[in-house]
């Protein structure tokens, strides 16, 4: 009987992991399509009254609007995920993201409806941000809570694969439509990636409807009532959230600078759209290999050493990456993206799902992990393209941009240096980790 139960649990874990992978890939596809298209045409289509440089900054401003909304999404969906359950929130975030992206594909431009075009674009971007703000936490902790005593780093890294897989899908589709004549791309080609999100939405929902609720959450509901206000429980002891945010800043700074910002930067240095998007795609394919390896290594050696190694590597490669791009040679552009994004950034990002979910107990895990993760995306990725664009315009050199990427990696390194190792901790309903470096044992949720 026990063997049958273990087989059923293993089968369900694989299904949940696939659900997390596909769902996160759909979410990142939708979110990153916007960033890539914004770098290529949104400045002209939605902000034509501004000069080209200001139009690009304005387009990236709507990009940042999506990131500002992400912590809000983490709070909202985290609250209901900790109160009502993980599965229903995972379905809701996917529908919200898919519908928001589809509507962007239907949105009239400034030439048709005037100022309402950028206003609606920003609103739909905020919808995307709220959706993805709740997506990651639900998908990742569902895998972690189904994994139980199995290697959580390896299994949660499969959800992390959704980011590069979504990048591959988005850049591949954008690369195809960007190969159209410029007039056709601006007229209708940019809409295609957004409209295709509806197909991905139905595929993701099909898989997610087949997964079961988290066993730890079910046990929590049987043992005691879930937290009434998870956010208050989390902010009452804010150290864990602050540490979670700091741990993720380096990965998201590098991701944003080496994907969305790099498209605009490299095109401005004479590369074609196709060359840049091909480089991003190859870097993301490399990440598909590195991420599970980093997650597995974190099970063996601990979360802290692996994330720390990735942060050091990211800082060490920041200046060489931009120097390679500045050569204007396509082969070196690809090498730069593979090293910076595919290897260094992915090493930081791979164990992040396990690390952040292990910082919080089941009663507040959705809220705590989501809030920490989405705060990191806001600080690390949301404003990086804006800051990098301003630095580039002011100094006319990639050196300050490389310094920005190095600074993000340094924040992660210093934060991870201070957190307590979590890979060997018990992962159950009674666990609550304040993650104080001077404590050896986790704090129970019921203590103050």
GROMACS .gro file of C-alpha atoms in nm, residues 65-366:
model
  302
   65UNK     CA    1   0.491   4.969  -1.461
   66UNK     CA    2   0.454   4.594  -1.494
   67UNK     CA    3   0.728   4.541  -1.239
   68UNK     CA    4   0.579   4.794  -0.994
   69UNK     CA    5   0.256   4.593  -1.002
   70UNK     CA    6   0.433   4.263  -0.932
   71UNK     CA    7   0.467   4.306  -0.553
   72UNK     CA    8   0.098   4.398  -0.544
   73UNK     CA    9   0.019   4.076  -0.727
   74UNK     CA   10   0.235   3.885  -0.483
   75UNK     CA   11   0.044   4.032  -0.189
   76UNK     CA   12  -0.304   3.980  -0.337
   77UNK     CA   13  -0.256   3.629  -0.471
   78UNK     CA   14  -0.033   3.539  -0.177
   79UNK     CA   15  -0.310   3.632   0.066
   80UNK     CA   16  -0.572   3.419  -0.106
   81UNK     CA   17  -0.321   3.143  -0.181
   82UNK     CA   18  -0.241   3.115   0.190
   83UNK     CA   19  -0.608   3.143   0.285
   84UNK     CA   20  -0.790   2.942   0.015
   85UNK     CA   21  -0.531   2.727  -0.152
   86UNK     CA   22  -0.250   2.731  -0.411
   87UNK     CA   23  -0.416   2.568  -0.712
   88UNK     CA   24  -0.701   2.815  -0.761
   89UNK     CA   25  -0.458   3.108  -0.754
   90UNK     CA   26  -0.232   2.941  -1.011
   91UNK     CA   27  -0.528   2.913  -1.248
   92UNK     CA   28  -0.634   3.272  -1.186
   93UNK     CA   29  -0.290   3.420  -1.252
   94UNK     CA   30  -0.257   3.231  -1.579
   95UNK     CA   31  -0.596   3.349  -1.708
   96UNK     CA   32  -0.524   3.709  -1.608
   97UNK     CA   33  -0.187   3.711  -1.782
   98UNK     CA   34  -0.310   3.544  -2.101
   99UNK     CA   35  -0.612   3.770  -2.142
  100UNK     CA   36  -0.405   4.082  -2.068
  101UNK     CA   37  -0.147   3.990  -2.330
  102UNK     CA   38  -0.412   3.906  -2.589
  103UNK     CA   39  -0.573   4.246  -2.538
  104UNK     CA   40  -0.237   4.420  -2.591
  105UNK     CA   41  -0.228   4.250  -2.930
  106UNK     CA   42  -0.563   4.408  -3.014
  107UNK     CA   43  -0.478   4.753  -2.879
  108UNK     CA   44  -0.509   5.049  -3.121
  109UNK     CA   45  -0.201   5.271  -3.149
  110UNK     CA   46  -0.161   5.642  -3.084
  111UNK     CA   47  -0.241   5.719  -3.446
  112UNK     CA   48  -0.588   5.567  -3.401
  113UNK     CA   49  -0.708   5.669  -3.053
  114UNK     CA   50  -0.454   5.927  -2.942
  115UNK     CA   51  -0.351   5.949  -2.577
  116UNK     CA   52  -0.580   5.659  -2.479
  117UNK     CA   53  -0.338   5.422  -2.652
  118UNK     CA   54  -0.048   5.468  -2.405
  119UNK     CA   55  -0.294   5.486  -2.115
  120UNK     CA   56  -0.450   5.151  -2.203
  121UNK     CA   57  -0.106   5.006  -2.271
  122UNK     CA   58   0.010   5.097  -1.921
  123UNK     CA   59  -0.310   4.958  -1.765
  124UNK     CA   60  -0.271   4.625  -1.944
  125UNK     CA   61   0.094   4.617  -1.846
  126UNK     CA   62  -0.010   4.659  -1.484
  127UNK     CA   63  -0.252   4.366  -1.527
  128UNK     CA   64   0.039   4.158  -1.655
  129UNK     CA   65   0.249   4.262  -1.357
  130UNK     CA   66  -0.020   4.169  -1.106
  131UNK     CA   67  -0.065   3.829  -1.272
  132UNK     CA   68   0.302   3.737  -1.281
  133UNK     CA   69   0.339   3.872  -0.928
  134UNK     CA   70   0.119   3.588  -0.805
  135UNK     CA   71   0.231   3.324  -1.054
  136UNK     CA   72   0.585   3.244  -0.945
  137UNK     CA   73   0.504   3.194  -0.578
  138UNK     CA   74   0.217   2.958  -0.645
  139UNK     CA   75   0.397   2.750  -0.905
  140UNK     CA   76   0.722   2.721  -0.710
  141UNK     CA   77   0.585   2.643  -0.367
  142UNK     CA   78   0.339   2.391  -0.513
  143UNK     CA   79   0.639   2.198  -0.644
  144UNK     CA   80   0.832   2.240  -0.320
  145UNK     CA   81   0.538   2.131  -0.104
  146UNK     CA   82   0.464   1.829  -0.324
  147UNK     CA   83   0.834   1.733  -0.320
  148UNK     CA   84   0.834   1.680   0.056
  149UNK     CA   85   1.160   1.510   0.146
  150UNK     CA   86   1.277   1.482  -0.215
  151UNK     CA   87   1.553   1.719  -0.340
  152UNK     CA   88   1.372   2.052  -0.347
  153UNK     CA   89   1.648   2.238  -0.530
  154UNK     CA   90   1.631   2.004  -0.827
  155UNK     CA   91   1.252   1.997  -0.845
  156UNK     CA   92   1.192   2.370  -0.797
  157UNK     CA   93   1.458   2.448  -1.057
  158UNK     CA   94   1.219   2.294  -1.311
  159UNK     CA   95   0.980   2.580  -1.239
  160UNK     CA   96   1.273   2.820  -1.278
  161UNK     CA   97   1.318   2.678  -1.628
  162UNK     CA   98   0.997   2.858  -1.721
  163UNK     CA   99   1.189   3.187  -1.739
  164UNK     CA  100   1.439   3.086  -2.010
  165UNK     CA  101   1.181   2.867  -2.184
  166UNK     CA  102   0.946   3.165  -2.198
  167UNK     CA  103   1.236   3.374  -2.326
  168UNK     CA  104   1.313   3.121  -2.599
  169UNK     CA  105   0.949   3.112  -2.707
  170UNK     CA  106   0.908   3.489  -2.700
  171UNK     CA  107   1.234   3.571  -2.879
  172UNK     CA  108   1.175   3.298  -3.137
  173UNK     CA  109   0.831   3.435  -3.223
  174UNK     CA  110   0.951   3.796  -3.222
  175UNK     CA  111   1.252   3.698  -3.437
  176UNK     CA  112   1.018   3.552  -3.697
  177UNK     CA  113   0.789   3.852  -3.713
  178UNK     CA  114   1.081   4.097  -3.690
  179UNK     CA  115   1.213   3.947  -4.015
  180UNK     CA  116   0.914   4.103  -4.191
  181UNK     CA  117   0.971   4.426  -4.384
  182UNK     CA  118   0.982   4.712  -4.138
  183UNK     CA  119   0.655   4.860  -4.259
  184UNK     CA  120   0.466   4.534  -4.210
  185UNK     CA  121   0.626   4.470  -3.872
  186UNK     CA  122   0.514   4.811  -3.748
  187UNK     CA  123   0.170   4.779  -3.906
  188UNK     CA  124   0.067   4.435  -3.775
  189UNK     CA  125   0.365   4.203  -3.719
  190UNK     CA  126   0.429   4.317  -3.361
  191UNK     CA  127   0.076   4.206  -3.265
  192UNK     CA  128   0.128   3.840  -3.356
  193UNK     CA  129   0.331   3.736  -3.045
  194UNK     CA  130   0.065   3.883  -2.817
  195UNK     CA  131  -0.224   3.715  -2.998
  196UNK     CA  132  -0.047   3.377  -2.984
  197UNK     CA  133  -0.053   3.395  -2.605
  198UNK     CA  134  -0.413   3.273  -2.616
  199UNK     CA  135  -0.297   2.938  -2.758
  200UNK     CA  136  -0.036   2.903  -2.484
  201UNK     CA  137  -0.297   2.996  -2.225
  202UNK     CA  138  -0.525   2.705  -2.319
  203UNK     CA  139  -0.231   2.462  -2.320
  204UNK     CA  140  -0.120   2.574  -1.974
  205UNK     CA  141  -0.470   2.558  -1.828
  206UNK     CA  142  -0.516   2.205  -1.959
  207UNK     CA  143  -0.217   2.086  -1.757
  208UNK     CA  144  -0.290   2.289  -1.445
  209UNK     CA  145  -0.645   2.164  -1.412
  210UNK     CA  146  -0.507   1.811  -1.360
  211UNK     CA  147  -0.287   1.886  -1.056
  212UNK     CA  148  -0.399   1.840  -0.697
  213UNK     CA  149  -0.378   2.089  -0.413
  214UNK     CA  150  -0.058   2.107  -0.208
  215UNK     CA  151  -0.049   1.827   0.051
  216UNK     CA  152   0.103   2.060   0.311
  217UNK     CA  153  -0.177   2.312   0.263
  218UNK     CA  154  -0.438   2.036   0.290
  219UNK     CA  155  -0.275   1.918   0.611
  220UNK     CA  156  -0.267   2.276   0.741
  221UNK     CA  157  -0.641   2.314   0.684
  222UNK     CA  158  -0.705   1.988   0.868
  223UNK     CA  159  -0.482   2.079   1.163
  224UNK     CA  160  -0.576   2.444   1.210
  225UNK     CA  161  -0.717   2.745   1.028
  226UNK     CA  162  -0.483   2.914   0.779
  227UNK     CA  163  -0.349   3.260   0.867
  228UNK     CA  164  -0.623   3.525   0.862
  229UNK     CA  165  -0.389   3.800   0.742
  230UNK     CA  166  -0.070   3.638   0.610
  231UNK     CA  167   0.080   3.974   0.513
  232UNK     CA  168   0.070   4.096   0.874
  233UNK     CA  169   0.237   3.777   0.992
  234UNK     CA  170   0.512   3.829   0.737
  235UNK     CA  171   0.579   4.201   0.794
  236UNK     CA  172   0.576   4.149   1.169
  237UNK     CA  173   0.912   3.980   1.117
  238UNK     CA  174   1.038   4.146   0.798
  239UNK     CA  175   1.392   4.014   0.797
  240UNK     CA  176   1.303   3.706   0.591
  241UNK     CA  177   1.132   3.915   0.321
  242UNK     CA  178   1.420   4.162   0.308
  243UNK     CA  179   1.671   3.879   0.280
  244UNK     CA  180   1.464   3.709   0.010
  245UNK     CA  181   1.450   4.033  -0.189
  246UNK     CA  182   1.822   4.095  -0.153
  247UNK     CA  183   1.907   3.742  -0.259
  248UNK     CA  184   1.722   3.786  -0.589
  249UNK     CA  185   1.831   4.136  -0.692
  250UNK     CA  186   2.149   4.028  -0.872
  251UNK     CA  187   1.976   3.766  -1.085
  252UNK     CA  188   1.701   4.005  -1.195
  253UNK     CA  189   1.935   4.295  -1.265
  254UNK     CA  190   2.143   4.071  -1.492
  255UNK     CA  191   1.834   3.920  -1.656
  256UNK     CA  192   1.685   4.259  -1.738
  257UNK     CA  193   2.008   4.413  -1.867
  258UNK     CA  194   2.101   4.111  -2.078
  259UNK     CA  195   1.759   4.060  -2.238
  260UNK     CA  196   1.527   4.359  -2.276
  261UNK     CA  197   1.787   4.635  -2.245
  262UNK     CA  198   2.041   4.444  -2.454
  263UNK     CA  199   1.801   4.433  -2.749
  264UNK     CA  200   1.785   4.812  -2.765
  265UNK     CA  201   2.154   4.856  -2.682
  266UNK     CA  202   2.288   4.611  -2.939
  267UNK     CA  203   2.057   4.734  -3.217
  268UNK     CA  204   2.189   5.082  -3.146
  269UNK     CA  205   2.542   4.948  -3.195
  270UNK     CA  206   2.472   4.822  -3.545
  271UNK     CA  207   2.346   4.469  -3.486
  272UNK     CA  208   2.030   4.361  -3.663
  273UNK     CA  209   1.721   4.261  -3.466
  274UNK     CA  210   1.761   3.903  -3.582
  275UNK     CA  211   2.123   3.884  -3.464
  276UNK     CA  212   2.037   4.015  -3.118
  277UNK     CA  213   1.730   3.797  -3.071
  278UNK     CA  214   1.927   3.493  -3.188
  279UNK     CA  215   2.187   3.567  -2.922
  280UNK     CA  216   1.919   3.597  -2.653
  281UNK     CA  217   1.765   3.269  -2.769
  282UNK     CA  218   2.096   3.080  -2.755
  283UNK     CA  219   2.168   3.224  -2.411
  284UNK     CA  220   1.828   3.107  -2.291
  285UNK     CA  221   1.891   2.759  -2.434
  286UNK     CA  222   2.213   2.751  -2.232
  287UNK     CA  223   2.014   2.851  -1.924
  288UNK     CA  224   1.787   2.551  -1.978
  289UNK     CA  225   2.092   2.334  -1.911
  290UNK     CA  226   2.251   2.539  -1.634
  291UNK     CA  227   1.942   2.597  -1.417
  292UNK     CA  228   1.868   2.233  -1.323
  293UNK     CA  229   2.239   2.173  -1.265
  294UNK     CA  230   2.253   2.471  -1.028
  295UNK     CA  231   1.942   2.347  -0.848
  296UNK     CA  232   2.085   1.997  -0.809
  297UNK     CA  233   2.418   2.135  -0.686
  298UNK     CA  234   2.231   2.337  -0.423
  299UNK     CA  235   2.082   2.012  -0.289
  300UNK     CA  236   2.429   1.868  -0.255
  301UNK     CA  237   2.635   2.167  -0.139
  302UNK     CA  238   2.370   2.408  -0.010
  303UNK     CA  239   2.176   2.704  -0.152
  304UNK     CA  240   2.419   2.968  -0.028
  305UNK     CA  241   2.740   2.847  -0.199
  306UNK     CA  242   2.573   2.805  -0.538
  307UNK     CA  243   2.393   3.141  -0.539
  308UNK     CA  244   2.708   3.309  -0.409
  309UNK     CA  245   2.917   3.150  -0.686
  310UNK     CA  246   2.670   3.277  -0.946
  311UNK     CA  247   2.681   3.631  -0.803
  312UNK     CA  248   3.061   3.638  -0.808
  313UNK     CA  249   3.064   3.505  -1.164
  314UNK     CA  250   2.808   3.766  -1.274
  315UNK     CA  251   3.016   4.049  -1.128
  316UNK     CA  252   3.331   3.911  -1.287
  317UNK     CA  253   3.177   3.890  -1.635
  318UNK     CA  254   2.984   4.222  -1.636
  319UNK     CA  255   3.258   4.433  -1.798
  320UNK     CA  256   3.376   4.161  -2.040
  321UNK     CA  257   3.015   4.105  -2.155
  322UNK     CA  258   2.962   4.465  -2.260
  323UNK     CA  259   3.313   4.487  -2.404
  324UNK     CA  260   3.234   4.188  -2.627
  325UNK     CA  261   2.909   4.350  -2.744
  326UNK     CA  262   3.089   4.678  -2.814
  327UNK     CA  263   3.311   4.502  -3.070
  328UNK     CA  264   3.016   4.488  -3.309
  329UNK     CA  265   3.088   4.125  -3.400
  330UNK     CA  266   2.785   3.889  -3.397
  331UNK     CA  267   2.982   3.589  -3.271
  332UNK     CA  268   3.112   3.783  -2.972
  333UNK     CA  269   2.763   3.917  -2.901
  334UNK     CA  270   2.637   3.559  -2.872
  335UNK     CA  271   2.934   3.464  -2.651
  336UNK     CA  272   2.864   3.761  -2.424
  337UNK     CA  273   2.498   3.669  -2.377
  338UNK     CA  274   2.574   3.300  -2.320
  339UNK     CA  275   2.833   3.382  -2.052
  340UNK     CA  276   2.641   3.659  -1.878
  341UNK     CA  277   2.284   3.533  -1.902
  342UNK     CA  278   2.308   3.164  -1.983
  343UNK     CA  279   2.576   3.076  -1.726
  344UNK     CA  280   2.630   3.343  -1.459
  345UNK     CA  281   2.274   3.467  -1.416
  346UNK     CA  282   2.129   3.115  -1.431
  347UNK     CA  283   2.365   2.994  -1.158
  348UNK     CA  284   2.222   3.260  -0.928
  349UNK     CA  285   1.865   3.196  -1.035
  350UNK     CA  286   1.855   2.814  -1.026
  351UNK     CA  287   1.843   2.761  -0.646
  352UNK     CA  288   1.637   3.076  -0.580
  353UNK     CA  289   1.300   2.896  -0.582
  354UNK     CA  290   1.408   2.649  -0.316
  355UNK     CA  291   1.587   2.912  -0.107
  356UNK     CA  292   1.294   3.153  -0.091
  357UNK     CA  293   1.024   2.893  -0.024
  358UNK     CA  294   1.235   2.745   0.258
  359UNK     CA  295   1.245   3.083   0.434
  360UNK     CA  296   0.875   3.072   0.526
  361UNK     CA  297   0.630   2.833   0.691
  362UNK     CA  298   0.327   2.690   0.513
  363UNK     CA  299   0.080   2.938   0.671
  364UNK     CA  300   0.253   3.238   0.508
  365UNK     CA  301   0.473   3.078   0.241
  366UNK     CA  302   0.279   3.202  -0.062
   0.00000   0.00000   0.00000
